[in-house]
Amino acid sequence: MSKTTIQKILFILFLIFLTGFFISPVSAFDTRSGDNIVISEPIDDDLIASGGSMIVNAPVKSITWAGGTLIVNEPVERNLVAAGGTIQVNAPVGTDLFAAGGNIDINGNVGGKVMAVGGSVTMSGNAENIAASGGTVVLGKNTVISKDAIISASGYTTQATIQGNLTIEEEDESGFDIDKIGEAVGAFITMAMILCFIGFLILGIILIKICPAFFTALVKTGTEKTLLSLVAGIAGLVIGFILFVILLITLIGIPIACLLMLLMLIGLSLSTIMSGAVLGSWVLNIAKKETGLIWGFILGFIILHILFFIPVIGFFIWAIAVFLGFGMLILTCYDVYSDSGL
């Protein structure tokens, strides 16, 4: 097997797992995001996180990470899938470890296989199999690989005990350039977050310009019926998902199910815009300032996204903002429908 083939296989496998990160149902996971994430309480669930850095100081069920720096100091019961600038694993991983990054250090034992693509890959724990590709790959003298090891690197050191087959292929300059993959992933995520923020900010301004009366009604609903909007948002998601499943099972209702899911996704996408407008209205009322609807929305939207980056708390603020905004949309649409007399 050539080094190019090995590298492509590793990279494609990583992309497959990273794709799973984006398309898996959110309700089945514990999700976190922010500049500096610290996990200090055990999580008996699958953790999906992205951001500047994350330190895991409590046991978790599994981890899927994309961002800058990841440091794992406590055991991971199942799989660890990570992409970032620096990935440091100082605790056992129960099943498999998949990593792509600038610097990858694996200091804990892995119950299954290790697949790593990085500028530098260092392994000092034990594993069943390892396939590592990078600028430099080091397998420490205390490492025991119970089956096979495949190494593709321009520079490598292996003092490990490998009980199966060892395949080593040296890179040349024409090989797959991955030295900066971690930095590229981190930069991509940061840029995507900035572009999404700007895009939704512009979208909110456009919606206010096109539908000022409806947007005013949304803000009024969120201000006067805050708790009810929050409850309506949670109930709307639950009921909407149940209806989606029922319609999907009937087969004949598949087109309606697809339309329902599309409407729910649109509502969820717009939810933080609605919540930002309400937050801006609250802030202006407290400050006793009177400005236009657009400036109130801009102020609230910026403040809300700053709050999202608070470690741990930011995730709960994001969840409340999504449920609140979604509920506001449901209640306002219902009020419009009731007033229409249809």
Short mmCIF file of C-alpha atoms in Angstrom, two decimals:
data_model
loop_
_atom_site.label_atom_id
_atom_site.label_comp_id
_atom_site.label_asym_id
_atom_site.label_seq_id
_atom_site.Cartn_x
_atom_site.Cartn_y
_atom_site.Cartn_z
CA MET A 1 0.00 0.00 0.00
CA SER A 2 1.55 3.32 -1.07
CA LYS A 3 1.86 6.28 1.22
CA THR A 4 -0.53 8.32 -0.92
CA THR A 5 -3.18 5.62 -0.56
CA ILE A 6 -2.67 5.43 3.21
CA GLN A 7 -2.97 9.18 3.57
CA LYS A 8 -6.10 9.36 1.43
CA ILE A 9 -7.75 6.55 3.38
CA LEU A 10 -6.98 8.27 6.69
CA PHE A 11 -8.24 11.61 5.46
CA ILE A 12 -11.43 10.18 3.91
CA LEU A 13 -12.20 8.28 7.13
CA PHE A 14 -11.80 11.47 9.07
CA LEU A 15 -14.11 13.36 6.72
CA ILE A 16 -16.73 10.62 7.12
CA PHE A 17 -16.68 10.96 10.90
CA LEU A 18 -16.63 14.75 10.68
CA THR A 19 -19.67 14.61 8.38
CA GLY A 20 -21.44 12.57 11.06
CA PHE A 21 -20.71 15.43 13.44
CA PHE A 22 -22.77 17.85 11.36
CA ILE A 23 -25.71 15.64 10.35
CA SER A 24 -26.41 13.73 13.58
CA PRO A 25 -29.62 14.66 15.41
CA VAL A 26 -28.90 17.39 17.91
CA SER A 27 -31.33 15.95 20.44
CA ALA A 28 -29.11 12.86 20.91
CA PHE A 29 -26.04 14.77 22.07
CA ASP A 30 -24.66 17.21 24.58
CA THR A 31 -23.42 20.13 22.48
CA ARG A 32 -20.97 22.86 23.52
CA SER A 33 -19.37 25.81 21.75
CA GLY A 34 -17.30 28.83 22.68
CA ASP A 35 -13.81 30.26 22.87
CA ASN A 36 -12.77 28.43 26.05
CA ILE A 37 -14.77 25.35 27.02
CA VAL A 38 -14.06 23.49 30.26
CA ILE A 39 -15.81 20.21 31.05
CA SER A 40 -15.73 19.86 34.84
CA GLU A 41 -18.76 17.62 35.41
CA PRO A 42 -19.18 14.03 34.13
CA ILE A 43 -21.23 13.73 30.93
CA ASP A 44 -23.01 10.43 30.44
CA ASP A 45 -23.76 11.29 26.83
CA ASP A 46 -22.07 11.91 23.49
CA LEU A 47 -20.34 15.30 23.60
CA ILE A 48 -20.16 17.38 20.41
CA ALA A 49 -18.18 20.60 20.70
CA SER A 50 -16.44 23.24 18.64
CA GLY A 51 -14.57 26.45 19.40
CA GLY A 52 -11.23 27.92 20.34
CA SER A 53 -10.21 25.40 23.00
CA MET A 54 -11.68 22.69 25.19
CA ILE A 55 -10.28 21.03 28.32
CA VAL A 56 -11.98 17.84 29.50
CA ASN A 57 -11.53 17.41 33.25
CA ALA A 58 -14.36 14.92 33.80
CA PRO A 59 -15.30 11.55 32.27
CA VAL A 60 -17.45 11.63 29.13
CA LYS A 61 -19.17 9.00 27.00
CA SER A 62 -17.69 10.08 23.66
CA ILE A 63 -16.24 13.23 22.12
CA THR A 64 -16.53 14.81 18.67
CA TRP A 65 -14.46 17.98 18.50
CA ALA A 66 -13.58 20.57 15.85
CA GLY A 67 -11.62 23.67 16.78
CA GLY A 68 -8.29 24.97 18.00
CA THR A 69 -6.97 23.08 21.03
CA LEU A 70 -8.34 19.95 22.70
CA ILE A 71 -6.92 18.57 25.96
CA VAL A 72 -8.46 15.41 27.42
CA ASN A 73 -7.48 14.70 31.03
CA GLU A 74 -10.22 12.22 31.97
CA PRO A 75 -11.39 8.91 30.42
CA VAL A 76 -13.55 8.74 27.31
CA GLU A 77 -15.82 5.71 27.47
CA ARG A 78 -16.23 5.23 23.72
CA ASN A 79 -14.86 7.03 20.66
CA LEU A 80 -12.86 10.23 20.36
CA VAL A 81 -13.08 12.07 17.02
CA ALA A 82 -11.15 15.33 16.86
CA ALA A 83 -9.88 17.92 14.38
CA GLY A 84 -7.86 20.90 15.57
CA GLY A 85 -4.57 22.69 15.85
CA THR A 86 -3.46 20.81 18.97
CA ILE A 87 -4.92 17.54 20.24
CA GLN A 88 -3.59 16.14 23.52
CA VAL A 89 -5.07 12.98 25.01
CA ASN A 90 -3.84 12.25 28.55
CA ALA A 91 -6.45 9.66 29.53
CA PRO A 92 -7.77 6.31 28.26
CA VAL A 93 -10.12 6.09 25.28
CA GLY A 94 -12.43 3.08 25.46
CA THR A 95 -12.86 2.26 21.78
CA ASP A 96 -11.34 4.15 18.83
CA LEU A 97 -9.49 7.42 18.35
CA PHE A 98 -9.63 9.43 15.11
CA ALA A 99 -7.63 12.65 15.00
CA ALA A 100 -6.49 15.24 12.46
CA GLY A 101 -4.50 18.27 13.51
CA GLY A 102 -1.26 20.16 13.71
CA ASN A 103 0.16 18.43 16.81
CA ILE A 104 -1.34 15.20 18.12
CA ASP A 105 -0.12 13.71 21.43
CA ILE A 106 -1.70 10.45 22.62
CA ASN A 107 -0.54 9.67 26.15
CA GLY A 108 -3.39 7.36 27.19
CA ASN A 109 -4.34 3.83 26.22
CA VAL A 110 -6.81 3.29 23.38
CA GLY A 111 -9.02 0.21 23.51
CA GLY A 112 -9.34 -0.10 19.72
CA LYS A 113 -7.62 1.51 16.77
CA VAL A 114 -5.87 4.85 16.36
CA MET A 115 -6.04 6.79 13.09
CA ALA A 116 -4.11 10.04 13.17
CA VAL A 117 -3.20 12.62 10.52
CA GLY A 118 -1.09 15.55 11.67
CA GLY A 119 1.96 17.70 11.38
CA SER A 120 3.40 15.66 14.25
CA VAL A 121 1.93 12.53 15.85
CA THR A 122 3.26 11.15 19.15
CA MET A 123 1.92 7.94 20.67
CA SER A 124 2.99 6.82 24.15
CA GLY A 125 -0.06 4.74 25.11
CA ASN A 126 -1.22 1.30 24.00
CA ALA A 127 -3.65 0.37 21.20
CA GLU A 128 -4.77 -2.53 19.05
CA ASN A 129 -3.90 -0.94 15.69
CA ILE A 130 -2.44 2.37 14.64
CA ALA A 131 -2.35 4.11 11.27
CA ALA A 132 -0.49 7.43 11.51
CA SER A 133 0.52 9.88 8.82
CA GLY A 134 2.33 13.18 9.30
CA GLY A 135 5.47 15.20 9.08
CA THR A 136 6.87 13.30 12.07
CA VAL A 137 5.49 10.22 13.80
CA VAL A 138 6.88 8.95 17.13
CA LEU A 139 5.86 5.72 18.85
CA GLY A 140 7.29 5.70 22.38
CA LYS A 141 9.24 2.85 23.95
CA ASN A 142 6.43 2.07 26.43
CA THR A 143 3.83 1.75 23.67
CA VAL A 144 2.42 -1.71 22.87
CA ILE A 145 0.49 -2.23 19.63
CA SER A 146 -1.22 -5.60 19.93
CA LYS A 147 -1.88 -5.94 16.18
CA ASP A 148 -0.63 -3.92 13.18
CA ALA A 149 0.96 -0.50 12.73
CA ILE A 150 1.14 1.61 9.57
CA ILE A 151 3.30 4.74 9.54
CA SER A 152 3.63 7.21 6.68
CA ALA A 153 5.89 10.15 7.49
CA SER A 154 8.93 12.08 6.34
CA GLY A 155 10.48 11.51 9.79
CA TYR A 156 9.59 8.74 12.21
CA THR A 157 10.81 7.09 15.39
CA THR A 158 9.42 3.82 16.65
CA GLN A 159 10.59 2.17 19.86
CA ALA A 160 7.24 0.53 20.49
CA THR A 161 6.47 -3.15 20.86
CA ILE A 162 4.44 -4.09 17.79
CA GLN A 163 3.06 -7.61 17.99
CA GLY A 164 1.64 -7.65 14.46
CA ASN A 165 2.96 -6.24 11.19
CA LEU A 166 4.81 -2.93 10.94
CA THR A 167 4.57 -1.00 7.67
CA ILE A 168 6.65 2.14 7.31
CA GLU A 169 6.66 4.36 4.25
CA GLU A 170 8.67 7.55 4.11
CA GLU A 171 7.14 10.68 2.63
CA ASP A 172 8.78 12.72 -0.05
CA GLU A 173 8.09 16.33 -0.95
CA SER A 174 5.36 15.33 -3.39
CA GLY A 175 3.29 13.74 -0.60
CA PHE A 176 0.02 15.00 0.76
CA ASP A 177 0.72 18.24 2.60
CA ILE A 178 -0.96 18.06 6.02
CA ASP A 179 1.48 20.00 8.22
CA LYS A 180 -0.98 22.87 8.58
CA ILE A 181 -4.23 20.93 8.59
CA GLY A 182 -5.04 21.75 12.22
CA GLU A 183 -4.48 25.48 11.76
CA ALA A 184 -6.53 25.37 8.56
CA VAL A 185 -9.44 23.63 10.32
CA GLY A 186 -9.37 26.13 13.19
CA ALA A 187 -9.18 29.09 10.79
CA PHE A 188 -12.04 27.67 8.70
CA ILE A 189 -14.30 27.27 11.74
CA THR A 190 -13.51 30.77 13.00
CA MET A 191 -14.16 32.28 9.57
CA ALA A 192 -17.39 30.29 9.19
CA MET A 193 -18.63 31.57 12.57
CA ILE A 194 -17.82 35.17 11.62
CA LEU A 195 -19.50 34.86 8.23
CA CYS A 196 -22.59 33.25 9.79
CA PHE A 197 -22.81 36.07 12.33
CA ILE A 198 -22.56 38.74 9.62
CA GLY A 199 -24.97 36.86 7.36
CA PHE A 200 -27.68 36.49 10.01
CA LEU A 201 -27.19 40.12 11.08
CA ILE A 202 -27.79 41.27 7.50
CA LEU A 203 -30.73 38.86 7.16
CA GLY A 204 -32.32 40.30 10.29
CA ILE A 205 -32.01 43.84 8.94
CA ILE A 206 -33.54 42.77 5.62
CA LEU A 207 -36.47 41.07 7.38
CA ILE A 208 -37.14 44.21 9.43
CA LYS A 209 -37.10 46.32 6.25
CA ILE A 210 -39.40 43.94 4.37
CA CYS A 211 -41.82 43.05 7.20
CA PRO A 212 -41.60 45.78 9.88
CA ALA A 213 -45.12 45.17 11.19
CA PHE A 214 -44.61 41.43 11.58
CA PHE A 215 -41.21 41.94 13.21
CA THR A 216 -42.74 44.47 15.63
CA ALA A 217 -45.39 41.87 16.49
CA LEU A 218 -42.63 39.31 17.10
CA VAL A 219 -40.81 41.62 19.51
CA LYS A 220 -44.09 42.41 21.29
CA THR A 221 -44.82 38.69 21.68
CA GLY A 222 -41.35 37.99 23.05
CA THR A 223 -41.52 40.94 25.45
CA GLU A 224 -45.04 40.37 26.78
CA LYS A 225 -45.14 36.55 26.59
CA THR A 226 -41.55 35.58 27.32
CA LEU A 227 -42.20 32.48 29.40
CA LEU A 228 -45.05 31.34 27.15
CA SER A 229 -42.82 31.79 24.09
CA LEU A 230 -40.12 29.66 25.71
CA VAL A 231 -42.60 26.89 26.49
CA ALA A 232 -44.12 27.15 23.01
CA GLY A 233 -40.69 26.82 21.45
CA ILE A 234 -39.88 23.62 23.34
CA ALA A 235 -43.36 22.16 22.76
CA GLY A 236 -43.29 23.15 19.10
CA LEU A 237 -40.03 21.30 18.50
CA VAL A 238 -41.20 18.16 20.31
CA ILE A 239 -44.63 18.06 18.66
CA GLY A 240 -43.20 18.99 15.28
CA PHE A 241 -40.66 16.15 15.44
CA ILE A 242 -43.34 13.64 16.48
CA LEU A 243 -45.60 14.73 13.60
CA PHE A 244 -42.63 14.50 11.23
CA VAL A 245 -41.96 10.89 12.25
CA ILE A 246 -45.64 9.93 12.01
CA LEU A 247 -46.01 11.49 8.56
CA LEU A 248 -42.79 9.84 7.44
CA ILE A 249 -44.01 6.40 8.51
CA THR A 250 -47.28 6.75 6.60
CA LEU A 251 -45.33 7.10 3.31
CA ILE A 252 -48.19 9.04 1.73
CA GLY A 253 -47.39 11.88 4.12
CA ILE A 254 -43.69 12.10 3.16
CA PRO A 255 -44.12 15.36 1.13
CA ILE A 256 -45.91 16.99 4.09
CA ALA A 257 -43.23 15.66 6.45
CA CYS A 258 -40.51 17.21 4.31
CA LEU A 259 -42.36 20.54 4.21
CA LEU A 260 -42.85 20.43 7.99
CA MET A 261 -39.16 19.74 8.58
CA LEU A 262 -38.19 22.55 6.20
CA LEU A 263 -40.43 25.01 8.07
CA MET A 264 -38.96 23.89 11.41
CA LEU A 265 -35.41 24.34 10.12
CA ILE A 266 -36.24 27.82 8.82
CA GLY A 267 -37.79 28.72 12.17
CA LEU A 268 -34.77 27.45 14.10
CA SER A 269 -32.41 29.33 11.78
CA LEU A 270 -34.29 32.57 12.41
CA SER A 271 -34.70 31.98 16.16
CA THR A 272 -31.59 33.86 17.31
CA ILE A 273 -32.59 36.81 15.14
CA MET A 274 -35.91 37.00 17.01
CA SER A 275 -34.27 36.56 20.41
CA GLY A 276 -31.67 39.21 19.59
CA ALA A 277 -34.41 41.69 18.73
CA VAL A 278 -36.17 41.04 22.07
CA LEU A 279 -32.90 41.37 24.01
CA GLY A 280 -32.19 44.67 22.25
CA SER A 281 -35.66 45.91 23.17
CA TRP A 282 -35.11 44.96 26.83
CA VAL A 283 -31.72 46.70 26.95
CA LEU A 284 -33.09 49.89 25.39
CA ASN A 285 -36.06 49.92 27.80
CA ILE A 286 -33.70 49.57 30.78
CA ALA A 287 -31.49 52.35 29.40
CA LYS A 288 -34.62 54.40 28.63
CA LYS A 289 -33.45 54.99 25.07
CA GLU A 290 -35.70 55.19 22.05
CA THR A 291 -34.26 54.05 18.74
CA GLY A 292 -35.57 52.39 15.62
CA LEU A 293 -36.32 48.68 15.43
CA ILE A 294 -33.19 48.02 13.37
CA TRP A 295 -30.76 49.53 15.88
CA GLY A 296 -32.44 47.70 18.73
CA PHE A 297 -32.08 44.43 16.84
CA ILE A 298 -28.41 45.08 16.01
CA LEU A 299 -27.61 45.88 19.64
CA GLY A 300 -29.42 42.82 20.98
CA PHE A 301 -28.03 40.47 18.32
CA ILE A 302 -24.42 41.51 19.08
CA ILE A 303 -24.90 41.22 22.86
CA LEU A 304 -26.55 37.79 22.46
CA HIS A 305 -23.66 36.41 20.40
CA ILE A 306 -21.14 37.75 22.90
CA LEU A 307 -23.02 35.88 25.63
CA PHE A 308 -22.81 32.68 23.55
CA PHE A 309 -19.03 32.62 24.09
CA ILE A 310 -19.22 32.47 27.89
CA PRO A 311 -17.84 29.05 28.90
CA VAL A 312 -20.56 26.51 29.82
CA ILE A 313 -23.22 29.18 30.46
CA GLY A 314 -23.03 30.28 26.84
CA PHE A 315 -24.47 26.95 25.67
CA PHE A 316 -27.52 27.32 27.91
CA ILE A 317 -27.99 30.92 26.76
CA TRP A 318 -27.88 29.69 23.16
CA ALA A 319 -30.48 26.98 23.90
CA ILE A 320 -32.83 29.47 25.61
CA ALA A 321 -32.40 31.91 22.71
CA VAL A 322 -33.29 29.21 20.17
CA PHE A 323 -36.36 27.99 22.08
CA LEU A 324 -37.51 31.55 22.81
CA GLY A 325 -37.15 32.73 19.22
CA PHE A 326 -38.85 29.63 17.83
CA GLY A 327 -41.73 30.02 20.29
CA MET A 328 -42.11 33.71 19.42
CA LEU A 329 -42.47 32.77 15.77
CA ILE A 330 -45.08 30.11 16.54
CA LEU A 331 -47.20 32.38 18.77
CA THR A 332 -47.01 35.35 16.41
CA CYS A 333 -47.99 33.26 13.39
CA TYR A 334 -50.88 31.83 15.40
CA ASP A 335 -52.03 35.33 16.39
CA VAL A 336 -51.88 36.47 12.75
CA TYR A 337 -53.87 33.42 11.70
CA SER A 338 -56.49 34.03 14.44
CA ASP A 339 -56.90 37.68 13.48
CA SER A 340 -57.33 36.80 9.81
CA GLY A 341 -60.60 34.96 10.54
CA LEU A 342 -59.72 32.02 8.31
#
